[in-house]
mmCIF file of C-alpha atoms in Angstrom:
data_model
loop_
_atom_site.group_PDB
_atom_site.id
_atom_site.type_symbol
_atom_site.label_atom_id
_atom_site.label_comp_id
_atom_site.label_asym_id
_atom_site.label_seq_id
_atom_site.Cartn_x
_atom_site.Cartn_y
_atom_site.Cartn_z
ATOM 1 C CA UNK A 27 129.291 57.183 90.666
ATOM 2 C CA UNK A 28 132.549 59.158 90.894
ATOM 3 C CA UNK A 29 135.508 57.217 90.723
ATOM 4 C CA UNK A 30 137.968 60.236 90.803
ATOM 5 C CA UNK A 31 138.075 64.078 91.696
ATOM 6 C CA UNK A 32 139.792 66.679 89.086
ATOM 7 C CA UNK A 33 140.821 67.096 85.736
ATOM 8 C CA UNK A 34 143.990 67.466 83.796
ATOM 9 C CA UNK A 35 142.746 69.622 81.316
ATOM 10 C CA UNK A 36 142.316 73.307 81.174
ATOM 11 C CA UNK A 37 139.123 74.418 79.224
ATOM 12 C CA UNK A 38 138.747 77.997 79.659
ATOM 13 C CA UNK A 39 134.857 77.719 79.863
ATOM 14 C CA UNK A 40 134.968 75.188 82.481
ATOM 15 C CA UNK A 41 135.649 75.541 86.519
ATOM 16 C CA UNK A 42 138.727 73.399 86.791
ATOM 17 C CA UNK A 43 140.665 76.297 85.003
ATOM 18 C CA UNK A 44 140.427 78.108 88.175
ATOM 19 C CA UNK A 45 140.327 75.018 90.419
ATOM 20 C CA UNK A 46 143.849 74.653 90.379
ATOM 21 C CA UNK A 47 144.722 78.064 90.938
ATOM 22 C CA UNK A 48 142.609 78.056 94.135
ATOM 23 C CA UNK A 49 144.326 75.128 95.489
ATOM 24 C CA UNK A 50 147.829 75.173 94.466
ATOM 25 C CA UNK A 51 150.252 73.057 95.916
ATOM 26 C CA UNK A 52 147.270 70.285 96.314
ATOM 27 C CA UNK A 53 147.112 67.279 94.749
ATOM 28 C CA UNK A 54 143.872 68.142 92.558
ATOM 29 C CA UNK A 55 143.709 65.024 90.642
ATOM 30 C CA UNK A 56 142.776 61.925 92.744
ATOM 31 C CA UNK A 57 141.784 58.401 92.187
ATOM 32 C CA UNK A 58 140.098 55.840 94.366
ATOM 33 C CA UNK A 59 141.189 52.294 94.133
ATOM 34 C CA UNK A 60 138.976 49.815 91.778
ATOM 35 C CA UNK A 61 138.368 47.877 94.862
ATOM 36 C CA UNK A 62 136.866 50.767 96.532
ATOM 37 C CA UNK A 63 134.823 51.572 93.659
ATOM 38 C CA UNK A 64 133.800 47.901 93.219
ATOM 39 C CA UNK A 65 132.556 47.991 96.600
ATOM 40 C CA UNK A 66 130.188 50.984 96.466
ATOM 41 C CA UNK A 67 128.626 49.625 93.265
ATOM 42 C CA UNK A 68 128.112 46.274 95.005
ATOM 43 C CA UNK A 69 126.198 48.214 97.467
ATOM 44 C CA UNK A 70 124.387 50.083 94.600
ATOM 45 C CA UNK A 71 123.485 46.821 93.254
ATOM 46 C CA UNK A 72 122.477 44.824 96.404
ATOM 47 C CA UNK A 73 120.222 47.888 97.650
ATOM 48 C CA UNK A 74 118.457 49.315 94.676
ATOM 49 C CA UNK A 75 116.394 48.150 91.345
ATOM 50 C CA UNK A 76 120.023 48.939 89.096
ATOM 51 C CA UNK A 77 119.647 49.277 85.355
ATOM 52 C CA UNK A 78 122.413 51.448 84.534
ATOM 53 C CA UNK A 79 125.407 53.277 86.487
ATOM 54 C CA UNK A 80 126.475 56.399 85.500
ATOM 55 C CA UNK A 81 130.386 57.236 86.256
ATOM 56 C CA UNK A 82 130.752 60.952 86.541
ATOM 57 C CA UNK A 83 134.187 61.250 86.161
ATOM 58 C CA UNK A 84 135.304 64.494 83.736
ATOM 59 C CA UNK A 85 137.406 61.987 81.832
ATOM 60 C CA UNK A 86 137.169 58.340 82.720
ATOM 61 C CA UNK A 87 139.633 56.737 80.343
ATOM 62 C CA UNK A 88 142.680 58.576 82.087
ATOM 63 C CA UNK A 89 142.407 56.227 85.480
ATOM 64 C CA UNK A 90 145.716 54.498 85.601
ATOM 65 C CA UNK A 91 144.267 51.253 86.879
ATOM 66 C CA UNK A 92 141.558 51.463 83.807
ATOM 67 C CA UNK A 93 142.019 48.178 82.820
ATOM 68 C CA UNK A 94 141.881 46.431 86.325
ATOM 69 C CA UNK A 95 139.013 48.184 87.040
ATOM 70 C CA UNK A 96 137.011 47.012 84.021
ATOM 71 C CA UNK A 97 137.860 43.381 84.538
ATOM 72 C CA UNK A 98 136.673 43.718 88.182
ATOM 73 C CA UNK A 99 133.827 45.479 86.955
ATOM 74 C CA UNK A 100 132.668 42.974 84.379
ATOM 75 C CA UNK A 101 133.313 40.136 86.800
ATOM 76 C CA UNK A 102 131.656 41.389 89.839
ATOM 77 C CA UNK A 103 129.328 43.880 88.830
ATOM 78 C CA UNK A 104 127.971 43.192 85.261
ATOM 79 C CA UNK A 105 125.442 46.154 84.802
ATOM 80 C CA UNK A 106 125.396 48.350 82.202
ATOM 81 C CA UNK A 107 127.228 51.684 82.613
ATOM 82 C CA UNK A 108 127.770 55.130 81.023
ATOM 83 C CA UNK A 109 130.937 57.382 80.836
ATOM 84 C CA UNK A 110 132.684 60.460 79.932
ATOM 85 C CA UNK A 111 135.790 60.625 77.789
ATOM 86 C CA UNK A 112 137.946 62.745 75.782
ATOM 87 C CA UNK A 113 137.487 61.593 72.284
ATOM 88 C CA UNK A 114 140.931 61.958 71.205
ATOM 89 C CA UNK A 115 142.033 59.354 74.216
ATOM 90 C CA UNK A 116 139.727 56.485 72.459
ATOM 91 C CA UNK A 117 142.001 53.418 70.946
ATOM 92 C CA UNK A 118 140.621 50.270 70.016
ATOM 93 C CA UNK A 119 142.144 48.694 72.801
ATOM 94 C CA UNK A 120 140.231 50.802 75.355
ATOM 95 C CA UNK A 121 136.998 50.724 73.332
ATOM 96 C CA UNK A 122 137.106 47.082 73.513
ATOM 97 C CA UNK A 123 137.918 46.827 76.871
ATOM 98 C CA UNK A 124 134.760 49.118 77.770
ATOM 99 C CA UNK A 125 132.213 47.009 75.334
ATOM 100 C CA UNK A 126 133.604 43.722 77.385
ATOM 101 C CA UNK A 127 132.897 45.431 80.747
ATOM 102 C CA UNK A 128 129.489 46.235 79.699
ATOM 103 C CA UNK A 129 129.885 49.964 78.515
ATOM 104 C CA UNK A 130 126.333 50.912 77.476
ATOM 105 C CA UNK A 131 126.873 54.751 76.610
ATOM 106 C CA UNK A 132 129.554 57.477 76.186
ATOM 107 C CA UNK A 133 129.606 61.051 76.177
ATOM 108 C CA UNK A 134 132.066 63.137 74.952
ATOM 109 C CA UNK A 135 132.472 66.871 73.920
ATOM 110 C CA UNK A 136 133.071 68.222 70.324
ATOM 111 C CA UNK A 137 132.140 71.916 71.265
ATOM 112 C CA UNK A 138 133.089 73.027 67.739
ATOM 113 C CA UNK A 139 133.497 71.899 64.594
ATOM 114 C CA UNK A 140 135.829 75.004 63.555
ATOM 115 C CA UNK A 141 139.466 74.039 64.064
ATOM 116 C CA UNK A 142 140.485 77.513 65.057
ATOM 117 C CA UNK A 143 137.448 77.821 67.569
ATOM 118 C CA UNK A 144 138.266 74.437 69.090
ATOM 119 C CA UNK A 145 142.034 74.892 69.166
ATOM 120 C CA UNK A 146 142.549 78.561 69.781
ATOM 121 C CA UNK A 147 139.528 80.033 71.773
ATOM 122 C CA UNK A 148 138.407 76.372 73.457
ATOM 123 C CA UNK A 149 141.883 75.355 73.952
ATOM 124 C CA UNK A 150 140.950 71.612 72.965
ATOM 125 C CA UNK A 151 143.844 70.131 70.808
ATOM 126 C CA UNK A 152 142.048 67.589 69.070
ATOM 127 C CA UNK A 153 141.696 67.438 65.134
ATOM 128 C CA UNK A 154 138.735 66.651 63.294
ATOM 129 C CA UNK A 155 140.431 62.982 62.547
ATOM 130 C CA UNK A 156 140.874 62.036 65.895
ATOM 131 C CA UNK A 157 136.902 62.694 66.522
ATOM 132 C CA UNK A 158 135.863 61.031 63.466
ATOM 133 C CA UNK A 159 138.399 58.109 64.542
ATOM 134 C CA UNK A 160 136.861 57.956 67.987
ATOM 135 C CA UNK A 161 133.374 57.674 66.997
ATOM 136 C CA UNK A 162 134.214 55.126 64.440
ATOM 137 C CA UNK A 163 135.661 52.889 67.044
ATOM 138 C CA UNK A 164 132.232 53.426 69.253
ATOM 139 C CA UNK A 165 130.090 52.858 66.254
ATOM 140 C CA UNK A 166 132.161 49.416 65.567
ATOM 141 C CA UNK A 167 131.857 47.952 69.082
ATOM 142 C CA UNK A 168 128.204 49.009 69.193
ATOM 143 C CA UNK A 169 128.681 51.614 71.923
ATOM 144 C CA UNK A 170 126.055 54.521 71.860
ATOM 145 C CA UNK A 171 127.013 57.830 72.316
ATOM 146 C CA UNK A 172 126.136 61.619 72.996
ATOM 147 C CA UNK A 173 127.998 64.589 71.930
ATOM 148 C CA UNK A 174 128.076 68.024 73.431
ATOM 149 C CA UNK A 175 128.501 70.977 71.855
ATOM 150 C CA UNK A 176 128.387 74.925 72.187
ATOM 151 C CA UNK A 177 127.271 77.864 70.158
ATOM 152 C CA UNK A 178 127.140 81.486 70.487
ATOM 153 C CA UNK A 179 130.893 81.396 71.365
ATOM 154 C CA UNK A 180 132.987 84.817 71.611
ATOM 155 C CA UNK A 181 133.290 86.094 67.903
ATOM 156 C CA UNK A 182 131.971 82.786 66.279
ATOM 157 C CA UNK A 183 130.297 83.465 62.986
ATOM 158 C CA UNK A 184 127.098 81.418 61.986
ATOM 159 C CA UNK A 185 129.197 79.685 59.078
ATOM 160 C CA UNK A 186 131.648 78.268 61.707
ATOM 161 C CA UNK A 187 128.851 77.317 63.703
ATOM 162 C CA UNK A 188 127.532 75.462 60.582
ATOM 163 C CA UNK A 189 130.849 73.474 61.004
ATOM 164 C CA UNK A 190 129.581 72.101 64.230
ATOM 165 C CA UNK A 191 126.769 70.779 62.750
ATOM 166 C CA UNK A 192 128.728 69.117 59.745
ATOM 167 C CA UNK A 193 131.165 67.518 62.110
ATOM 168 C CA UNK A 194 128.210 65.849 64.062
ATOM 169 C CA UNK A 195 127.007 64.713 60.876
ATOM 170 C CA UNK A 196 129.939 62.839 60.188
ATOM 171 C CA UNK A 197 130.224 61.151 63.160
ATOM 172 C CA UNK A 198 126.517 60.201 63.508
ATOM 173 C CA UNK A 199 125.815 60.472 67.555
ATOM 174 C CA UNK A 200 123.055 58.894 68.863
ATOM 175 C CA UNK A 201 122.346 62.080 70.670
ATOM 176 C CA UNK A 202 123.920 65.570 69.108
ATOM 177 C CA UNK A 203 123.419 67.888 72.142
ATOM 178 C CA UNK A 204 124.017 71.815 72.252
ATOM 179 C CA UNK A 205 124.385 74.503 74.527
ATOM 180 C CA UNK A 206 124.570 78.176 74.305
ATOM 181 C CA UNK A 207 127.681 79.386 75.582
ATOM 182 C CA UNK A 208 127.397 81.033 79.007
ATOM 183 C CA UNK A 209 130.014 83.640 80.455
ATOM 184 C CA UNK A 210 130.282 82.633 84.137
ATOM 185 C CA UNK A 211 132.275 84.728 86.332
ATOM 186 C CA UNK A 212 135.955 84.800 85.978
ATOM 187 C CA UNK A 213 136.380 82.028 83.887
ATOM 188 C CA UNK A 214 139.258 82.484 80.783
ATOM 189 C CA UNK A 215 136.666 82.322 78.257
ATOM 190 C CA UNK A 216 134.271 84.749 80.209
ATOM 191 C CA UNK A 217 137.332 87.127 80.568
ATOM 192 C CA UNK A 218 138.262 87.027 76.799
ATOM 193 C CA UNK A 219 134.512 88.113 75.921
ATOM 194 C CA UNK A 220 134.792 91.065 78.404
ATOM 195 C CA UNK A 221 137.925 92.239 76.984
ATOM 196 C CA UNK A 222 136.536 91.761 73.450
ATOM 197 C CA UNK A 223 133.552 93.405 73.918
ATOM 198 C CA UNK A 224 131.280 90.407 73.152
ATOM 199 C CA UNK A 225 129.886 90.707 76.759
ATOM 200 C CA UNK A 226 128.946 93.733 78.732
ATOM 201 C CA UNK A 227 129.565 91.912 82.412
ATOM 202 C CA UNK A 228 126.135 91.636 82.800
ATOM 203 C CA UNK A 229 125.371 88.337 85.215
ATOM 204 C CA UNK A 230 121.505 88.336 84.428
ATOM 205 C CA UNK A 231 121.618 84.932 82.650
ATOM 206 C CA UNK A 232 119.021 82.646 82.283
ATOM 207 C CA UNK A 233 119.222 79.146 84.721
ATOM 208 C CA UNK A 234 119.715 77.270 81.543
ATOM 209 C CA UNK A 235 122.235 77.355 78.930
ATOM 210 C CA UNK A 236 119.652 76.019 76.451
ATOM 211 C CA UNK A 237 117.709 79.218 76.256
ATOM 212 C CA UNK A 238 119.437 82.535 75.331
ATOM 213 C CA UNK A 239 122.843 84.041 75.112
ATOM 214 C CA UNK A 240 123.715 87.302 76.894
ATOM 215 C CA UNK A 241 126.732 87.731 74.522
ATOM 216 C CA UNK A 242 126.819 90.209 71.595
ATOM 217 C CA UNK A 243 126.100 88.179 68.801
ATOM 218 C CA UNK A 244 125.347 89.200 64.889
ATOM 219 C CA UNK A 245 122.460 87.204 63.416
ATOM 220 C CA UNK A 246 121.474 86.092 67.286
ATOM 221 C CA UNK A 247 117.914 84.796 66.592
ATOM 222 C CA UNK A 248 119.261 82.262 63.503
ATOM 223 C CA UNK A 249 122.169 81.201 66.171
ATOM 224 C CA UNK A 250 119.624 80.267 68.764
ATOM 225 C CA UNK A 251 117.480 78.949 66.512
ATOM 226 C CA UNK A 252 120.315 76.429 65.203
ATOM 227 C CA UNK A 253 120.931 75.737 68.723
ATOM 228 C CA UNK A 254 117.285 74.662 69.354
ATOM 229 C CA UNK A 255 117.627 72.278 66.003
#
């Protein structure tokens, strides 16, 4: 189920960084009403053998009517659900509300454990402390969580990638998920890789970002092995 369209963040490896430029002057972040989403969930509940609802929003906690929706969901739906969130937005009040409404699990992206890579290259302005605190709240309220990470970024060293392993170890996710960076067309991080000659512009990529990297990487075999691990 999707309760919103659009994302306010500008991650340079995500299509949202181009999306707003394509539709300048239009409202690119839109929310359905709580009642509208609840009605869809009711129809799913009535028509299908339902054990979990996955809310596919890029960032679930930004919904301006989050509290209203969660209270309605708890009262009228009562089925476990999964969401995606930005971990720096996790507060005790919000995580408690999620748990009370039936949140079973959460996905959030760390992407890199190296603060320079995370903030300068990926434009993800969150500190290690915010990530660890958010994860601690999820543990406290018994909500399972999956972290998303990327290895093989332009200019990233194996030592920097090991910081991603270390930070994941500290937050202790239910699942530690990792991909290899792929330079999809025209995204800012792809253009950065091209400009700095980490990539030759070859678009002959694998369909999956779990297999191999097309970037020019030192110790490439070790990096790909680390991603598999």
